[in-house]
Amino acid sequence: MDGLVEFRTEDGVRVVVEGVEDEDGARLVSRGDGPARAARTFEDSLDGVRAAAASALRVFRDGSLRPDAVELEFGVKLSAEAGAVIAKGSAEGHLVVRLNWSPEPSATRPEPRPSPAGPEAPDAAALS
């Protein structure tokens, strides 16, 4: 299990998360008893992730596809030195994008409406 990393929010609240190893296997070691302290606030650590999400939303909302809804999903790892990092799913960065469109009601083809008297009876003059 990786070591613990302590972040502080801008309001001073303590947030402790399980830390991650960096790519060369080095780990932060806390001085004394307790988790390693992060160099940035929790909010500052998430700024890069927020910017990545906003950029991805712009790409999918402002393009020619025009979805009704865009859903982004990515894992985030927290590091005392790097802050928040988009986690990799395998050898690549992990990002799942879901685009949704709602069916539009057809304006050219009206819905058939039943007559108030029930099913239409054939005209007696047409039968003779």
Tab-separated table of N, CA and C in Angstrom:
chain	number	residue	atom	x	y	z
A	1	MET	N	0.843	-1.173	0.000
A	1	MET	CA	0.000	0.000	0.000
A	1	MET	C	0.885	1.232	0.000
A	2	ASP	N	0.519	2.226	-0.795
A	2	ASP	CA	1.269	3.467	-0.849
A	2	ASP	C	1.084	4.240	0.441
A	3	GLY	N	1.970	5.220	0.692
A	3	GLY	CA	1.895	6.035	1.891
A	3	GLY	C	0.737	7.010	1.829
A	4	LEU	N	0.460	7.626	2.950
A	4	LEU	CA	-0.618	8.591	3.024
A	4	LEU	C	-0.084	9.989	2.735
A	5	VAL	N	-0.909	10.803	2.093
A	5	VAL	CA	-0.554	12.190	1.784
A	5	VAL	C	-1.633	13.079	2.381
A	6	GLU	N	-1.209	14.108	3.100
A	6	GLU	CA	-2.136	15.039	3.715
A	6	GLU	C	-2.218	16.318	2.888
A	7	PHE	N	-3.442	16.674	2.511
A	7	PHE	CA	-3.719	17.936	1.832
A	7	PHE	C	-4.517	18.799	2.797
A	8	ARG	N	-4.444	20.079	2.633
A	8	ARG	CA	-5.303	21.016	3.352
A	8	ARG	C	-6.174	21.711	2.326
A	9	THR	N	-7.446	21.910	2.650
A	9	THR	CA	-8.317	22.685	1.768
A	9	THR	C	-8.047	24.158	2.022
A	10	GLU	N	-8.600	25.015	1.175
A	10	GLU	CA	-8.432	26.454	1.361
A	10	GLU	C	-9.065	26.913	2.675
A	11	ASP	N	-10.021	26.138	3.187
A	11	ASP	CA	-10.662	26.452	4.468
A	11	ASP	C	-9.900	25.871	5.650
A	12	GLY	N	-8.774	25.177	5.381
A	12	GLY	CA	-7.969	24.618	6.460
A	12	GLY	C	-8.347	23.214	6.879
A	13	VAL	N	-9.299	22.602	6.183
A	13	VAL	CA	-9.718	21.241	6.534
A	13	VAL	C	-8.658	20.252	6.044
A	14	ARG	N	-8.361	19.285	6.860
A	14	ARG	CA	-7.361	18.261	6.549
A	14	ARG	C	-7.995	17.159	5.709
A	15	VAL	N	-7.377	16.823	4.574
A	15	VAL	CA	-7.820	15.728	3.708
A	15	VAL	C	-6.637	14.784	3.549
A	16	VAL	N	-6.802	13.546	3.975
A	16	VAL	CA	-5.731	12.559	3.863
A	16	VAL	C	-6.134	11.535	2.811
A	17	VAL	N	-5.240	11.307	1.854
A	17	VAL	CA	-5.507	10.350	0.782
A	17	VAL	C	-4.355	9.367	0.693
A	18	GLU	N	-4.638	8.241	0.074
A	18	GLU	CA	-3.575	7.280	-0.181
A	18	GLU	C	-2.726	7.824	-1.315
A	19	GLY	N	-1.431	7.968	-1.072
A	19	GLY	CA	-0.524	8.521	-2.075
A	19	GLY	C	-0.205	7.516	-3.162
A	20	VAL	N	0.448	7.998	-4.216
A	20	VAL	CA	0.831	7.144	-5.336
A	20	VAL	C	2.338	7.189	-5.517
A	21	GLU	N	2.876	6.104	-6.053
A	21	GLU	CA	4.284	6.084	-6.411
A	21	GLU	C	4.458	6.868	-7.688
A	22	ASP	N	5.594	7.548	-7.837
A	22	ASP	CA	5.845	8.175	-9.131
A	22	ASP	C	6.404	7.118	-10.066
A	23	GLU	N	6.675	7.495	-11.322
A	23	GLU	CA	7.022	6.508	-12.345
A	23	GLU	C	8.314	5.755	-12.067
A	24	ASP	N	9.277	6.361	-11.381
A	24	ASP	CA	10.521	5.650	-11.125
A	24	ASP	C	10.502	4.895	-9.795
A	25	GLY	N	9.330	4.811	-9.170
A	25	GLY	CA	9.173	4.017	-7.967
A	25	GLY	C	9.507	4.745	-6.682
A	26	ALA	N	9.896	6.022	-6.748
A	26	ALA	CA	10.224	6.764	-5.534
A	26	ALA	C	8.946	7.088	-4.773
A	27	ARG	N	9.064	7.154	-3.463
A	27	ARG	CA	7.922	7.489	-2.618
A	27	ARG	C	8.306	8.635	-1.700
A	28	LEU	N	7.315	9.437	-1.359
A	28	LEU	CA	7.544	10.466	-0.356
A	28	LEU	C	7.542	9.818	1.012
A	29	VAL	N	8.398	10.272	1.861
A	29	VAL	CA	8.445	9.750	3.208
A	29	VAL	C	8.115	10.902	4.139
A	30	SER	N	7.206	10.660	5.068
A	30	SER	CA	6.852	11.727	5.995
A	30	SER	C	7.944	11.880	7.040
A	31	ARG	N	8.091	13.091	7.532
A	31	ARG	CA	9.031	13.341	8.625
A	31	ARG	C	8.253	13.211	9.922
A	32	GLY	N	8.670	12.336	10.742
A	32	GLY	CA	7.959	12.130	11.991
A	32	GLY	C	6.817	11.157	11.800
A	33	ASP	N	5.870	11.279	12.680
A	33	ASP	CA	4.736	10.367	12.657
A	33	ASP	C	3.587	10.979	11.881
A	34	GLY	N	3.047	10.267	10.910
A	34	GLY	CA	1.897	10.756	10.160
A	34	GLY	C	2.174	10.815	8.661
A	35	PRO	N	1.183	11.269	7.910
A	35	PRO	CA	1.303	11.290	6.455
A	35	PRO	C	2.229	12.392	5.952
A	36	ALA	N	2.736	12.221	4.738
A	36	ALA	CA	3.532	13.267	4.081
A	36	ALA	C	2.614	14.445	3.782
A	37	ARG	N	3.132	15.653	3.873
A	37	ARG	CA	2.322	16.845	3.623
A	37	ARG	C	2.484	17.283	2.176
A	38	ALA	N	1.349	17.569	1.543
A	38	ALA	CA	1.365	18.030	0.167
A	38	ALA	C	1.840	19.472	0.105
A	39	ALA	N	2.490	19.823	-1.000
A	39	ALA	CA	3.015	21.170	-1.167
A	39	ALA	C	1.916	22.166	-1.521
A	40	ARG	N	0.782	21.696	-2.052
A	40	ARG	CA	-0.298	22.590	-2.480
A	40	ARG	C	-1.573	22.251	-1.733
A	41	THR	N	-2.537	23.181	-1.807
A	41	THR	CA	-3.840	22.897	-1.218
A	41	THR	C	-4.549	21.856	-2.065
A	42	PHE	N	-5.576	21.272	-1.482
A	42	PHE	CA	-6.375	20.277	-2.193
A	42	PHE	C	-6.970	20.890	-3.461
A	43	GLU	N	-7.513	22.107	-3.342
A	43	GLU	CA	-8.132	22.777	-4.501
A	43	GLU	C	-7.098	23.072	-5.573
A	44	ASP	N	-5.923	23.578	-5.178
A	44	ASP	CA	-4.868	23.860	-6.161
A	44	ASP	C	-4.422	22.592	-6.876
A	45	SER	N	-4.414	21.481	-6.151
A	45	SER	CA	-4.014	20.214	-6.752
A	45	SER	C	-4.990	19.761	-7.836
A	46	LEU	N	-6.259	20.143	-7.688
A	46	LEU	CA	-7.281	19.734	-8.658
A	46	LEU	C	-7.440	20.706	-9.829
A	47	ASP	N	-6.722	21.833	-9.817
A	47	ASP	CA	-6.861	22.824	-10.895
A	47	ASP	C	-6.580	22.247	-12.277
A	48	GLY	N	-5.547	21.447	-12.405
A	48	GLY	CA	-5.216	20.863	-13.708
A	48	GLY	C	-6.298	19.921	-14.211
A	49	VAL	N	-6.897	19.158	-13.305
A	49	VAL	CA	-7.973	18.239	-13.669
A	49	VAL	C	-9.198	19.031	-14.119
A	50	ARG	N	-9.508	20.126	-13.391
A	50	ARG	CA	-10.644	20.973	-13.764
A	50	ARG	C	-10.416	21.585	-15.148
A	51	ALA	N	-9.207	22.051	-15.422
A	51	ALA	CA	-8.891	22.635	-16.728
A	51	ALA	C	-9.012	21.584	-17.840
A	52	ALA	N	-8.573	20.363	-17.559
A	52	ALA	CA	-8.691	19.285	-18.552
A	52	ALA	C	-10.154	18.966	-18.834
A	53	ALA	N	-10.989	18.927	-17.798
A	53	ALA	CA	-12.416	18.645	-17.969
A	53	ALA	C	-13.091	19.765	-18.767
A	54	ALA	N	-12.779	21.019	-18.446
A	54	ALA	CA	-13.379	22.149	-19.164
A	54	ALA	C	-12.976	22.135	-20.636
A	55	SER	N	-11.736	21.824	-20.910
A	55	SER	CA	-11.258	21.763	-22.291
A	55	SER	C	-11.947	20.637	-23.065
A	56	ALA	N	-12.058	19.467	-22.446
A	56	ALA	CA	-12.721	18.343	-23.111
A	56	ALA	C	-14.194	18.658	-23.368
A	57	LEU	N	-14.873	19.283	-22.405
A	57	LEU	CA	-16.278	19.654	-22.604
A	57	LEU	C	-16.433	20.629	-23.768
A	58	ARG	N	-15.516	21.600	-23.865
A	58	ARG	CA	-15.570	22.545	-24.998
A	58	ARG	C	-15.450	21.815	-26.327
A	59	VAL	N	-14.546	20.877	-26.401
A	59	VAL	CA	-14.340	20.131	-27.648
A	59	VAL	C	-15.612	19.409	-28.072
A	60	PHE	N	-16.271	18.747	-27.120
A	60	PHE	CA	-17.444	17.950	-27.478
A	60	PHE	C	-18.724	18.765	-27.581
A	61	ARG	N	-18.873	19.830	-26.828
A	61	ARG	CA	-20.091	20.657	-26.898
A	61	ARG	C	-20.083	21.603	-28.082
A	62	ASP	N	-18.929	22.178	-28.421
A	62	ASP	CA	-18.867	23.203	-29.450
A	62	ASP	C	-18.614	22.649	-30.846
A	63	GLY	N	-18.408	21.367	-30.976
A	63	GLY	CA	-18.141	20.768	-32.276
A	63	GLY	C	-19.415	20.566	-33.081
A	64	SER	N	-19.302	19.865	-34.158
A	64	SER	CA	-20.445	19.634	-35.053
A	64	SER	C	-21.416	18.586	-34.513
A	65	LEU	N	-21.034	17.814	-33.527
A	65	LEU	CA	-21.907	16.750	-33.018
A	65	LEU	C	-23.103	17.295	-32.242
A	66	ARG	N	-22.922	18.357	-31.466
A	66	ARG	CA	-23.976	19.007	-30.691
A	66	ARG	C	-24.792	18.031	-29.832
A	67	PRO	N	-24.156	17.285	-28.931
A	67	PRO	CA	-24.919	16.356	-28.083
A	67	PRO	C	-25.768	17.126	-27.074
A	68	ASP	N	-26.831	16.477	-26.604
A	68	ASP	CA	-27.663	17.060	-25.554
A	68	ASP	C	-26.962	16.969	-24.201
A	69	ALA	N	-26.114	15.969	-24.026
A	69	ALA	CA	-25.402	15.798	-22.765
A	69	ALA	C	-24.023	15.202	-23.043
A	70	VAL	N	-23.051	15.650	-22.270
A	70	VAL	CA	-21.690	15.131	-22.346
A	70	VAL	C	-21.317	14.656	-20.949
A	71	GLU	N	-20.815	13.448	-20.857
A	71	GLU	CA	-20.371	12.913	-19.574
A	71	GLU	C	-18.910	12.513	-19.704
A	72	LEU	N	-18.074	13.036	-18.837
A	72	LEU	CA	-16.651	12.707	-18.826
A	72	LEU	C	-16.354	11.915	-17.564
A	73	GLU	N	-15.533	10.900	-17.703
A	73	GLU	CA	-15.133	10.102	-16.547
A	73	GLU	C	-13.645	9.841	-16.649
A	74	PHE	N	-12.915	10.209	-15.616
A	74	PHE	CA	-11.516	9.838	-15.572
A	74	PHE	C	-11.080	9.674	-14.136
A	75	GLY	N	-10.135	8.786	-13.968
A	75	GLY	CA	-9.604	8.554	-12.631
A	75	GLY	C	-8.605	9.636	-12.283
A	76	VAL	N	-8.523	9.969	-11.017
A	76	VAL	CA	-7.593	10.989	-10.551
A	76	VAL	C	-6.762	10.393	-9.423
A	77	LYS	N	-5.447	10.520	-9.542
A	77	LYS	CA	-4.544	10.115	-8.472
A	77	LYS	C	-3.979	11.386	-7.859
A	78	LEU	N	-3.796	11.372	-6.564
A	78	LEU	CA	-3.256	12.528	-5.864
A	78	LEU	C	-1.838	12.240	-5.415
A	79	SER	N	-0.958	13.190	-5.677
A	79	SER	CA	0.442	13.074	-5.319
A	79	SER	C	0.838	14.302	-4.523
A	80	ALA	N	1.660	14.135	-3.508
A	80	ALA	CA	2.072	15.268	-2.686
A	80	ALA	C	2.834	16.298	-3.501
A	81	GLU	N	3.630	15.873	-4.455
A	81	GLU	CA	4.417	16.811	-5.254
A	81	GLU	C	3.678	17.292	-6.484
A	82	ALA	N	3.036	16.397	-7.225
A	82	ALA	CA	2.415	16.758	-8.495
A	82	ALA	C	0.975	17.219	-8.337
A	83	GLY	N	0.358	16.960	-7.210
A	83	GLY	CA	-1.058	17.305	-7.041
A	83	GLY	C	-1.916	16.218	-7.650
A	84	ALA	N	-2.957	16.610	-8.375
A	84	ALA	CA	-3.862	15.642	-8.991
A	84	ALA	C	-3.360	15.296	-10.383
A	85	VAL	N	-3.364	14.010	-10.682
A	85	VAL	CA	-2.899	13.509	-11.963
A	85	VAL	C	-3.996	12.630	-12.530
A	86	ILE	N	-4.310	12.798	-13.825
A	86	ILE	CA	-5.292	11.909	-14.453
A	86	ILE	C	-4.668	10.530	-14.510
A	87	ALA	N	-5.333	9.571	-13.888
A	87	ALA	CA	-4.786	8.229	-13.732
A	87	ALA	C	-4.832	7.471	-15.041
A	88	LYS	N	-3.850	6.626	-15.224
A	88	LYS	CA	-3.842	5.815	-16.433
A	88	LYS	C	-4.584	4.513	-16.192
A	89	GLY	N	-5.307	4.073	-17.230
A	89	GLY	CA	-6.040	2.814	-17.148
A	89	GLY	C	-5.150	1.649	-17.511
A	90	SER	N	-4.209	1.865	-18.390
A	90	SER	CA	-3.223	0.854	-18.747
A	90	SER	C	-1.951	1.615	-19.061
A	91	ALA	N	-1.560	1.667	-20.319
A	91	ALA	CA	-0.378	2.443	-20.685
A	91	ALA	C	-0.756	3.844	-21.130
A	92	GLU	N	-2.029	4.122	-21.202
A	92	GLU	CA	-2.521	5.411	-21.683
A	92	GLU	C	-3.233	6.147	-20.561
A	93	GLY	N	-3.481	7.426	-20.758
A	93	GLY	CA	-4.311	8.171	-19.817
A	93	GLY	C	-5.738	7.651	-19.897
A	94	HIS	N	-6.447	7.658	-18.816
A	94	HIS	CA	-7.791	7.089	-18.750
A	94	HIS	C	-8.832	8.191	-18.874
A	95	LEU	N	-9.628	8.134	-19.934
A	95	LEU	CA	-10.706	9.091	-20.131
A	95	LEU	C	-11.845	8.391	-20.861
A	96	VAL	N	-13.033	8.413	-20.264
A	96	VAL	CA	-14.230	7.846	-20.881
A	96	VAL	C	-15.150	9.008	-21.206
A	97	VAL	N	-15.625	9.063	-22.448
A	97	VAL	CA	-16.522	10.132	-22.883
A	97	VAL	C	-17.833	9.501	-23.335
A	98	ARG	N	-18.947	10.003	-22.802
A	98	ARG	CA	-20.277	9.546	-23.227
A	98	ARG	C	-21.026	10.756	-23.765
A	99	LEU	N	-21.527	10.638	-24.990
A	99	LEU	CA	-22.324	11.688	-25.606
A	99	LEU	C	-23.742	11.170	-25.753
A	100	ASN	N	-24.732	11.989	-25.406
A	100	ASN	CA	-26.128	11.570	-25.472
A	100	ASN	C	-26.940	12.557	-26.296
A	101	TRP	N	-27.847	12.013	-27.085
A	101	TRP	CA	-28.788	12.817	-27.854
A	101	TRP	C	-30.193	12.341	-27.545
A	102	SER	N	-31.109	13.268	-27.383
A	102	SER	CA	-32.513	12.929	-27.169
A	102	SER	C	-33.206	12.928	-28.517
A	103	PRO	N	-34.093	11.970	-28.742
A	103	PRO	CA	-34.811	11.985	-30.010
A	103	PRO	C	-35.690	13.229	-30.089
A	104	GLU	N	-35.709	13.842	-31.266
A	104	GLU	CA	-36.540	15.030	-31.463
A	104	GLU	C	-37.908	14.605	-31.964
A	105	PRO	N	-38.977	15.224	-31.462
A	105	PRO	CA	-40.305	14.896	-31.999
A	105	PRO	C	-40.381	15.347	-33.453
A	106	SER	N	-40.990	14.523	-34.261
A	106	SER	CA	-41.091	14.816	-35.689
A	106	SER	C	-42.107	15.925	-35.917
A	107	ALA	N	-41.658	17.008	-36.529
A	107	ALA	CA	-42.549	18.140	-36.808
A	107	ALA	C	-43.238	17.975	-38.157
A	108	THR	N	-42.733	17.112	-39.015
A	108	THR	CA	-43.302	16.968	-40.362
A	108	THR	C	-44.400	15.927	-40.437
A	109	ARG	N	-44.370	14.954	-39.551
A	109	ARG	CA	-45.358	13.880	-39.601
A	109	ARG	C	-46.205	13.921	-38.342
A	110	PRO	N	-47.466	14.386	-38.442
A	110	PRO	CA	-48.296	14.466	-37.242
A	110	PRO	C	-48.664	13.076	-36.746
A	111	GLU	N	-48.834	12.982	-35.445
A	111	GLU	CA	-49.252	11.733	-34.824
A	111	GLU	C	-50.703	11.447	-35.196
A	112	PRO	N	-51.078	10.205	-35.530
A	112	PRO	CA	-52.485	9.893	-35.815
A	112	PRO	C	-53.307	10.034	-34.541
A	113	ARG	N	-54.468	10.675	-34.669
A	113	ARG	CA	-55.345	10.858	-33.512
A	113	ARG	C	-56.630	10.089	-33.744
A	114	PRO	N	-57.103	9.319	-32.756
A	114	PRO	CA	-58.378	8.616	-32.912
A	114	PRO	C	-59.525	9.623	-32.913
A	115	SER	N	-60.568	9.290	-33.666
A	115	SER	CA	-61.724	10.187	-33.710
A	115	SER	C	-62.491	10.076	-32.404
A	116	PRO	N	-63.216	11.133	-32.020
A	116	PRO	CA	-63.940	11.096	-30.752
A	116	PRO	C	-65.043	10.037	-30.736
A	117	ALA	N	-65.586	9.635	-31.904
A	117	ALA	CA	-66.686	8.668	-31.952
A	117	ALA	C	-66.163	7.239	-32.057
A	118	GLY	N	-64.915	7.041	-31.910
A	118	GLY	CA	-64.344	5.690	-32.030
A	118	GLY	C	-63.826	5.484	-33.429
A	119	PRO	N	-63.581	4.222	-33.814
A	119	PRO	CA	-63.047	3.943	-35.145
A	119	PRO	C	-64.042	4.409	-36.207
A	120	GLU	N	-63.449	4.896	-37.285
A	120	GLU	CA	-64.307	5.418	-38.351
A	120	GLU	C	-65.061	4.304	-39.061
A	121	ALA	N	-66.335	4.532	-39.247
A	121	ALA	CA	-67.179	3.592	-39.979
A	121	ALA	C	-67.143	3.993	-41.433
A	122	PRO	N	-67.192	3.021	-42.355
A	122	PRO	CA	-67.203	3.379	-43.770
A	122	PRO	C	-68.453	4.160	-44.112
A	123	ASP	N	-68.307	5.089	-45.028
A	123	ASP	CA	-69.415	5.917	-45.488
A	123	ASP	C	-70.421	5.022	-46.231
A	124	ALA	N	-71.700	5.116	-45.859
A	124	ALA	CA	-72.730	4.269	-46.466
A	124	ALA	C	-72.824	4.518	-47.944
A	125	ALA	N	-72.612	5.728	-48.424
A	125	ALA	CA	-72.700	6.031	-49.862
A	125	ALA	C	-71.558	5.352	-50.612
A	126	ALA	N	-70.398	5.200	-49.969
A	126	ALA	CA	-69.267	4.585	-50.639
A	126	ALA	C	-69.465	3.096	-50.771
A	127	LEU	N	-70.290	2.456	-49.944
A	127	LEU	CA	-70.495	1.032	-50.011
A	127	LEU	C	-71.515	0.647	-51.079
A	128	SER	N	-72.380	1.541	-51.506
A	128	SER	CA	-73.410	1.154	-52.442
A	128	SER	C	-72.990	1.261	-53.873
